[in-house]
């Protein structure tokens, strides 16, 4: 048989296959229009929603029991990405990994953030997804700070002494849950028609909100009522170990990772002493008006020890810096002028 005859024999079955595919009853996967605006989407918990920054979006400040506390000053609104003009904040205070992923769970009156992402991805070309989650899973970081607060009030031994032995185990149990949430993010984007290379997925960690470097006259209910040993443990062990676990989760799903563990060093709550305007985190914050309302009373301390608007501005500066590189990971550190920048292994 001649080469031309062989070619004809091979080509005709391929043409027939193409015709079958083109007439397939299954529709092609939907996706955003070619000219759809490019978008940045933030997902996760309080550190991403803007808890502590104030200026909350209507409907997320306790209305109808929605306490997501999405701030107009959250870092997502200040993060700049070349060619991206739209931003969406799906993060919700108190969210855990399950709520970020695909789930029927409802928290703060809201459902799956991944499903909300899918709706956005059909109408806009999602270029970047930034996630901050994990602290509300097994580590239950807010509860830990609450336990340490009670230890100070009751003049008990440092709460970290009883917490230290189990902390690493808590972080280890968290890791696969964060992995699952990130895989769900990739899954919904794939189902909408995205490829892994058509967008950037970033997992960011948490910054230590407190440190032992504070004036003694603020180590009380007027500022940061935590025992010195607990303040030290939070910054030197708890938050770094939490970041290490999150780095592991990011690596498992081939996501980029931004480490914020040391991002607030020297700018923690109460570190500014008589100059709180220099701090990037809220001190003990009590909603006294909320205490008068039974429905709001349990949220009266919710804003305590979270990044404030200045902190979110700095975190956004670092994220902007990071997204302008191709580095797989970086850490947020202050430059000579005191502003955060993304420091990669190459810097």
GROMACS .gro file of C-alpha atoms in nm:
model
  347
    1UNK     CA    1   0.000   0.000   0.000
    2UNK     CA    2   0.133   0.344  -0.095
    3UNK     CA    3   0.200   0.617   0.160
    4UNK     CA    4  -0.090   0.819   0.015
    5UNK     CA    5  -0.327   0.526   0.062
    6UNK     CA    6  -0.209   0.478   0.421
    7UNK     CA    7  -0.267   0.848   0.489
    8UNK     CA    8  -0.621   0.827   0.350
    9UNK     CA    9  -0.694   0.520   0.565
   10UNK     CA   10  -0.576   0.706   0.875
   11UNK     CA   11  -0.734   1.042   0.799
   12UNK     CA   12  -1.091   0.930   0.728
   13UNK     CA   13  -1.146   0.770   1.072
   14UNK     CA   14  -1.010   1.086   1.235
   15UNK     CA   15  -1.250   1.303   1.031
   16UNK     CA   16  -1.537   1.078   1.128
   17UNK     CA   17  -1.439   1.109   1.494
   18UNK     CA   18  -1.433   1.488   1.469
   19UNK     CA   19  -1.778   1.489   1.315
   20UNK     CA   20  -1.908   1.272   1.597
   21UNK     CA   21  -1.754   1.504   1.857
   22UNK     CA   22  -1.898   1.814   1.687
   23UNK     CA   23  -2.245   1.656   1.689
   24UNK     CA   24  -2.216   1.549   2.054
   25UNK     CA   25  -2.538   1.595   2.252
   26UNK     CA   26  -2.329   1.716   2.548
   27UNK     CA   27  -2.277   2.094   2.551
   28UNK     CA   28  -1.928   2.236   2.588
   29UNK     CA   29  -1.844   2.356   2.938
   30UNK     CA   30  -1.971   2.709   2.997
   31UNK     CA   31  -1.725   2.986   3.060
   32UNK     CA   32  -1.706   3.364   3.074
   33UNK     CA   33  -1.747   3.561   2.751
   34UNK     CA   34  -1.421   3.633   2.573
   35UNK     CA   35  -1.453   4.004   2.647
   36UNK     CA   36  -1.561   3.957   3.012
   37UNK     CA   37  -1.389   4.188   3.264
   38UNK     CA   38  -1.106   4.023   3.457
   39UNK     CA   39  -1.164   3.978   3.829
   40UNK     CA   40  -0.989   3.918   4.161
   41UNK     CA   41  -1.188   3.710   4.414
   42UNK     CA   42  -1.120   3.690   4.789
   43UNK     CA   43  -1.241   3.390   4.988
   44UNK     CA   44  -1.204   3.273   5.345
   45UNK     CA   45  -1.264   3.394   5.698
   46UNK     CA   46  -1.240   3.711   5.909
   47UNK     CA   47  -0.881   3.796   5.823
   48UNK     CA   48  -0.989   3.824   5.458
   49UNK     CA   49  -1.342   3.960   5.503
   50UNK     CA   50  -1.215   4.267   5.686
   51UNK     CA   51  -1.323   4.192   6.042
   52UNK     CA   52  -1.182   4.468   6.262
   53UNK     CA   53  -1.145   4.720   5.980
   54UNK     CA   54  -1.496   4.865   6.026
   55UNK     CA   55  -1.684   5.027   5.738
   56UNK     CA   56  -1.879   4.704   5.684
   57UNK     CA   57  -2.093   4.640   5.380
   58UNK     CA   58  -2.467   4.668   5.446
   59UNK     CA   59  -2.618   4.331   5.527
   60UNK     CA   60  -2.301   4.190   5.686
   61UNK     CA   61  -2.301   4.374   6.019
   62UNK     CA   62  -2.557   4.165   6.203
   63UNK     CA   63  -2.855   4.236   5.981
   64UNK     CA   64  -3.075   3.923   5.970
   65UNK     CA   65  -2.800   3.754   6.175
   66UNK     CA   66  -2.536   3.792   5.904
   67UNK     CA   67  -2.205   3.867   6.081
   68UNK     CA   68  -1.968   3.820   5.788
   69UNK     CA   69  -1.829   4.170   5.854
   70UNK     CA   70  -1.713   4.238   5.500
   71UNK     CA   71  -1.531   4.567   5.512
   72UNK     CA   72  -1.497   4.817   5.230
   73UNK     CA   73  -1.143   4.860   5.364
   74UNK     CA   74  -1.055   4.489   5.337
   75UNK     CA   75  -0.730   4.407   5.160
   76UNK     CA   76  -0.905   4.275   4.847
   77UNK     CA   77  -1.021   4.628   4.760
   78UNK     CA   78  -0.665   4.760   4.782
   79UNK     CA   79  -0.485   4.479   4.601
   80UNK     CA   80  -0.375   4.576   4.251
   81UNK     CA   81  -0.323   4.326   3.968
   82UNK     CA   82  -0.223   4.437   3.618
   83UNK     CA   83  -0.517   4.414   3.382
   84UNK     CA   84  -0.769   4.326   3.654
   85UNK     CA   85  -1.038   4.586   3.717
   86UNK     CA   86  -1.302   4.396   3.918
   87UNK     CA   87  -1.293   4.256   4.272
   88UNK     CA   88  -1.529   4.041   4.478
   89UNK     CA   89  -1.515   3.964   4.850
   90UNK     CA   90  -1.680   3.632   4.937
   91UNK     CA   91  -1.497   3.593   5.269
   92UNK     CA   92  -1.705   3.571   5.585
   93UNK     CA   93  -1.601   3.611   5.947
   94UNK     CA   94  -1.610   3.275   6.122
   95UNK     CA   95  -1.590   3.069   5.803
   96UNK     CA   96  -1.408   2.738   5.812
   97UNK     CA   97  -1.267   2.526   5.531
   98UNK     CA   98  -1.595   2.345   5.473
   99UNK     CA   99  -1.777   2.670   5.403
  100UNK     CA  100  -1.507   2.784   5.161
  101UNK     CA  101  -1.538   2.456   4.973
  102UNK     CA  102  -1.837   2.281   4.820
  103UNK     CA  103  -2.087   2.224   5.098
  104UNK     CA  104  -2.448   2.251   5.205
  105UNK     CA  105  -2.336   2.408   5.534
  106UNK     CA  106  -2.480   2.750   5.614
  107UNK     CA  107  -2.294   2.989   5.842
  108UNK     CA  108  -2.385   3.350   5.906
  109UNK     CA  109  -2.685   3.286   5.680
  110UNK     CA  110  -2.454   3.217   5.383
  111UNK     CA  111  -2.365   2.897   5.200
  112UNK     CA  112  -2.068   2.764   5.003
  113UNK     CA  113  -1.819   3.026   4.890
  114UNK     CA  114  -1.698   2.790   4.616
  115UNK     CA  115  -2.047   2.786   4.465
  116UNK     CA  116  -2.059   3.165   4.480
  117UNK     CA  117  -1.722   3.168   4.301
  118UNK     CA  118  -1.867   2.952   4.023
  119UNK     CA  119  -2.140   3.208   3.956
  120UNK     CA  120  -1.884   3.488   3.935
  121UNK     CA  121  -1.658   3.280   3.711
  122UNK     CA  122  -1.937   3.239   3.456
  123UNK     CA  123  -1.982   3.614   3.418
  124UNK     CA  124  -1.629   3.743   3.470
  125UNK     CA  125  -1.287   3.613   3.379
  126UNK     CA  126  -1.145   3.523   3.720
  127UNK     CA  127  -0.771   3.588   3.706
  128UNK     CA  128  -0.677   3.560   4.074
  129UNK     CA  129  -0.834   3.381   4.372
  130UNK     CA  130  -0.691   3.468   4.714
  131UNK     CA  131  -0.786   3.249   5.010
  132UNK     CA  132  -0.729   3.282   5.385
  133UNK     CA  133  -0.876   2.992   5.583
  134UNK     CA  134  -0.790   2.730   5.842
  135UNK     CA  135  -0.782   2.915   6.175
  136UNK     CA  136  -1.149   2.834   6.239
  137UNK     CA  137  -1.099   2.464   6.176
  138UNK     CA  138  -0.926   2.248   6.439
  139UNK     CA  139  -0.692   2.525   6.563
  140UNK     CA  140  -0.996   2.741   6.660
  141UNK     CA  141  -0.762   3.034   6.703
  142UNK     CA  142  -1.027   3.279   6.823
  143UNK     CA  143  -1.132   3.036   7.096
  144UNK     CA  144  -0.768   2.998   7.198
  145UNK     CA  145  -0.735   3.374   7.244
  146UNK     CA  146  -1.059   3.368   7.442
  147UNK     CA  147  -0.921   3.098   7.669
  148UNK     CA  148  -0.605   3.302   7.722
  149UNK     CA  149  -0.817   3.608   7.800
  150UNK     CA  150  -0.998   3.413   8.071
  151UNK     CA  151  -0.664   3.295   8.208
  152UNK     CA  152  -0.562   3.660   8.256
  153UNK     CA  153  -0.896   3.755   8.414
  154UNK     CA  154  -0.892   3.458   8.653
  155UNK     CA  155  -0.520   3.500   8.724
  156UNK     CA  156  -0.454   3.141   8.626
  157UNK     CA  157  -0.137   2.996   8.478
  158UNK     CA  158  -0.058   3.074   8.114
  159UNK     CA  159  -0.315   2.903   7.893
  160UNK     CA  160  -0.039   2.822   7.646
  161UNK     CA  161   0.106   2.570   7.891
  162UNK     CA  162  -0.196   2.347   7.845
  163UNK     CA  163  -0.237   2.436   7.476
  164UNK     CA  164   0.118   2.389   7.353
  165UNK     CA  165   0.119   2.009   7.355
  166UNK     CA  166  -0.194   1.976   7.141
  167UNK     CA  167  -0.144   2.276   6.911
  168UNK     CA  168   0.066   2.096   6.651
  169UNK     CA  169  -0.187   1.812   6.641
  170UNK     CA  170  -0.466   2.064   6.582
  171UNK     CA  171  -0.273   2.217   6.294
  172UNK     CA  172  -0.204   1.872   6.147
  173UNK     CA  173  -0.577   1.792   6.150
  174UNK     CA  174  -0.647   2.124   5.980
  175UNK     CA  175  -0.417   2.069   5.681
  176UNK     CA  176  -0.626   1.814   5.484
  177UNK     CA  177  -0.939   2.026   5.537
  178UNK     CA  178  -0.772   2.331   5.383
  179UNK     CA  179  -0.643   2.112   5.100
  180UNK     CA  180  -0.997   1.992   5.033
  181UNK     CA  181  -1.130   2.349   5.023
  182UNK     CA  182  -0.861   2.455   4.776
  183UNK     CA  183  -0.930   2.152   4.558
  184UNK     CA  184  -1.298   2.249   4.559
  185UNK     CA  185  -1.200   2.596   4.438
  186UNK     CA  186  -1.007   2.439   4.151
  187UNK     CA  187  -1.292   2.199   4.081
  188UNK     CA  188  -1.562   2.465   4.040
  189UNK     CA  189  -1.336   2.670   3.812
  190UNK     CA  190  -1.260   2.360   3.604
  191UNK     CA  191  -1.631   2.283   3.577
  192UNK     CA  192  -1.691   2.634   3.448
  193UNK     CA  193  -1.424   2.590   3.182
  194UNK     CA  194  -1.102   2.721   3.338
  195UNK     CA  195  -0.766   2.548   3.320
  196UNK     CA  196  -0.523   2.562   3.616
  197UNK     CA  197  -0.293   2.785   3.412
  198UNK     CA  198  -0.567   3.037   3.330
  199UNK     CA  199  -0.580   3.179   3.683
  200UNK     CA  200  -0.367   3.219   3.994
  201UNK     CA  201  -0.466   3.055   4.324
  202UNK     CA  202  -0.301   3.199   4.637
  203UNK     CA  203  -0.331   3.083   4.997
  204UNK     CA  204  -0.222   3.339   5.254
  205UNK     CA  205  -0.149   3.268   5.618
  206UNK     CA  206  -0.218   3.470   5.932
  207UNK     CA  207  -0.024   3.746   6.104
  208UNK     CA  208   0.036   3.736   6.479
  209UNK     CA  209  -0.197   4.001   6.626
  210UNK     CA  210  -0.018   4.034   6.961
  211UNK     CA  211   0.331   4.015   7.108
  212UNK     CA  212   0.486   4.055   7.456
  213UNK     CA  213   0.647   4.382   7.348
  214UNK     CA  214   0.385   4.617   7.490
  215UNK     CA  215   0.367   4.867   7.776
  216UNK     CA  216   0.261   4.710   8.106
  217UNK     CA  217  -0.017   4.966   8.145
  218UNK     CA  218  -0.184   4.817   7.834
  219UNK     CA  219  -0.164   4.456   7.949
  220UNK     CA  220  -0.517   4.489   8.086
  221UNK     CA  221  -0.878   4.542   7.980
  222UNK     CA  222  -0.783   4.879   7.833
  223UNK     CA  223  -0.572   4.711   7.567
  224UNK     CA  224  -0.442   4.355   7.554
  225UNK     CA  225  -0.537   4.150   7.863
  226UNK     CA  226  -0.320   3.845   7.800
  227UNK     CA  227  -0.044   3.694   8.014
  228UNK     CA  228   0.312   3.755   7.896
  229UNK     CA  229   0.380   3.386   7.837
  230UNK     CA  230   0.069   3.359   7.622
  231UNK     CA  231   0.157   3.669   7.423
  232UNK     CA  232   0.498   3.519   7.351
  233UNK     CA  233   0.354   3.178   7.257
  234UNK     CA  234   0.108   3.326   7.007
  235UNK     CA  235   0.377   3.513   6.814
  236UNK     CA  236   0.668   3.274   6.844
  237UNK     CA  237   0.504   2.934   6.815
  238UNK     CA  238   0.130   2.922   6.748
  239UNK     CA  239   0.118   3.150   6.443
  240UNK     CA  240   0.442   3.018   6.282
  241UNK     CA  241   0.322   2.658   6.320
  242UNK     CA  242  -0.014   2.753   6.174
  243UNK     CA  243   0.165   2.909   5.877
  244UNK     CA  244   0.377   2.598   5.829
  245UNK     CA  245   0.062   2.385   5.807
  246UNK     CA  246  -0.096   2.621   5.555
  247UNK     CA  247   0.219   2.617   5.344
  248UNK     CA  248   0.189   2.237   5.334
  249UNK     CA  249  -0.174   2.261   5.218
  250UNK     CA  250  -0.087   2.511   4.945
  251UNK     CA  251   0.195   2.291   4.816
  252UNK     CA  252  -0.035   1.986   4.800
  253UNK     CA  253  -0.268   2.159   4.551
  254UNK     CA  254   0.001   2.355   4.365
  255UNK     CA  255  -0.124   2.690   4.496
  256UNK     CA  256   0.104   2.985   4.560
  257UNK     CA  257   0.165   3.076   4.925
  258UNK     CA  258   0.208   3.411   5.099
  259UNK     CA  259   0.336   3.389   5.457
  260UNK     CA  260   0.208   3.664   5.686
  261UNK     CA  261   0.336   3.516   6.015
  262UNK     CA  262   0.582   3.803   6.073
  263UNK     CA  263   0.391   4.066   5.877
  264UNK     CA  264   0.279   4.262   6.181
  265UNK     CA  265   0.600   4.250   6.382
  266UNK     CA  266   0.630   4.571   6.581
  267UNK     CA  267   0.279   4.676   6.473
  268UNK     CA  268   0.077   4.431   6.683
  269UNK     CA  269  -0.214   4.537   6.902
  270UNK     CA  270  -0.090   4.752   7.194
  271UNK     CA  271   0.266   4.764   7.056
  272UNK     CA  272   0.220   5.132   6.974
  273UNK     CA  273   0.159   5.227   7.336
  274UNK     CA  274   0.020   5.579   7.337
  275UNK     CA  275   0.018   5.581   6.956
  276UNK     CA  276  -0.249   5.324   6.862
  277UNK     CA  277  -0.265   5.484   6.517
  278UNK     CA  278   0.067   5.311   6.445
  279UNK     CA  279  -0.076   4.965   6.510
  280UNK     CA  280  -0.212   4.733   6.240
  281UNK     CA  281  -0.441   4.530   6.468
  282UNK     CA  282  -0.733   4.604   6.695
  283UNK     CA  283  -0.691   4.596   7.069
  284UNK     CA  284  -0.959   4.441   7.291
  285UNK     CA  285  -1.271   4.587   7.129
  286UNK     CA  286  -1.611   4.581   7.299
  287UNK     CA  287  -1.937   4.675   7.129
  288UNK     CA  288  -2.104   4.823   7.438
  289UNK     CA  289  -2.418   4.913   7.245
  290UNK     CA  290  -2.439   4.553   7.129
  291UNK     CA  291  -2.428   4.431   7.488
  292UNK     CA  292  -2.770   4.588   7.538
  293UNK     CA  293  -2.917   4.371   7.262
  294UNK     CA  294  -2.942   3.999   7.338
  295UNK     CA  295  -2.909   3.907   6.970
  296UNK     CA  296  -2.589   4.112   6.929
  297UNK     CA  297  -2.431   4.053   7.271
  298UNK     CA  298  -2.252   3.733   7.172
  299UNK     CA  299  -2.074   3.928   6.897
  300UNK     CA  300  -1.966   4.214   7.124
  301UNK     CA  301  -1.597   4.111   7.120
  302UNK     CA  302  -1.588   3.989   6.759
  303UNK     CA  303  -1.362   4.264   6.626
  304UNK     CA  304  -1.089   4.213   6.887
  305UNK     CA  305  -0.735   4.127   6.772
  306UNK     CA  306  -0.803   4.146   6.399
  307UNK     CA  307  -0.621   4.349   6.134
  308UNK     CA  308  -0.752   4.705   6.121
  309UNK     CA  309  -0.783   4.920   5.807
  310UNK     CA  310  -0.412   5.012   5.825
  311UNK     CA  311  -0.321   4.645   5.850
  312UNK     CA  312  -0.536   4.556   5.551
  313UNK     CA  313  -0.375   4.832   5.349
  314UNK     CA  314  -0.031   4.687   5.426
  315UNK     CA  315  -0.137   4.329   5.355
  316UNK     CA  316  -0.274   4.446   5.022
  317UNK     CA  317   0.056   4.617   4.947
  318UNK     CA  318   0.239   4.289   5.008
  319UNK     CA  319  -0.008   4.083   4.806
  320UNK     CA  320   0.018   4.330   4.517
  321UNK     CA  321   0.395   4.294   4.532
  322UNK     CA  322   0.370   3.913   4.537
  323UNK     CA  323   0.123   3.886   4.248
  324UNK     CA  324   0.355   4.094   4.031
  325UNK     CA  325   0.614   3.812   4.056
  326UNK     CA  326   0.616   3.450   3.942
  327UNK     CA  327   0.746   3.325   4.277
  328UNK     CA  328   0.566   3.024   4.423
  329UNK     CA  329   0.598   3.159   4.776
  330UNK     CA  330   0.702   3.469   4.965
  331UNK     CA  331   0.685   3.625   5.310
  332UNK     CA  332   0.558   3.971   5.402
  333UNK     CA  333   0.829   4.179   5.568
  334UNK     CA  334   0.862   4.550   5.637
  335UNK     CA  335   1.106   4.752   5.426
  336UNK     CA  336   1.320   5.042   5.548
  337UNK     CA  337   1.020   5.274   5.532
  338UNK     CA  338   0.804   5.041   5.740
  339UNK     CA  339   0.585   4.922   5.453
  340UNK     CA  340   0.526   4.555   5.380
  341UNK     CA  341   0.672   4.395   5.070
  342UNK     CA  342   0.683   4.037   4.948
  343UNK     CA  343   1.025   3.886   5.012
  344UNK     CA  344   1.094   3.577   4.804
  345UNK     CA  345   1.382   3.334   4.827
  346UNK     CA  346   1.549   3.525   4.545
  347UNK     CA  347   1.543   3.858   4.734
   0.00000   0.00000   0.00000
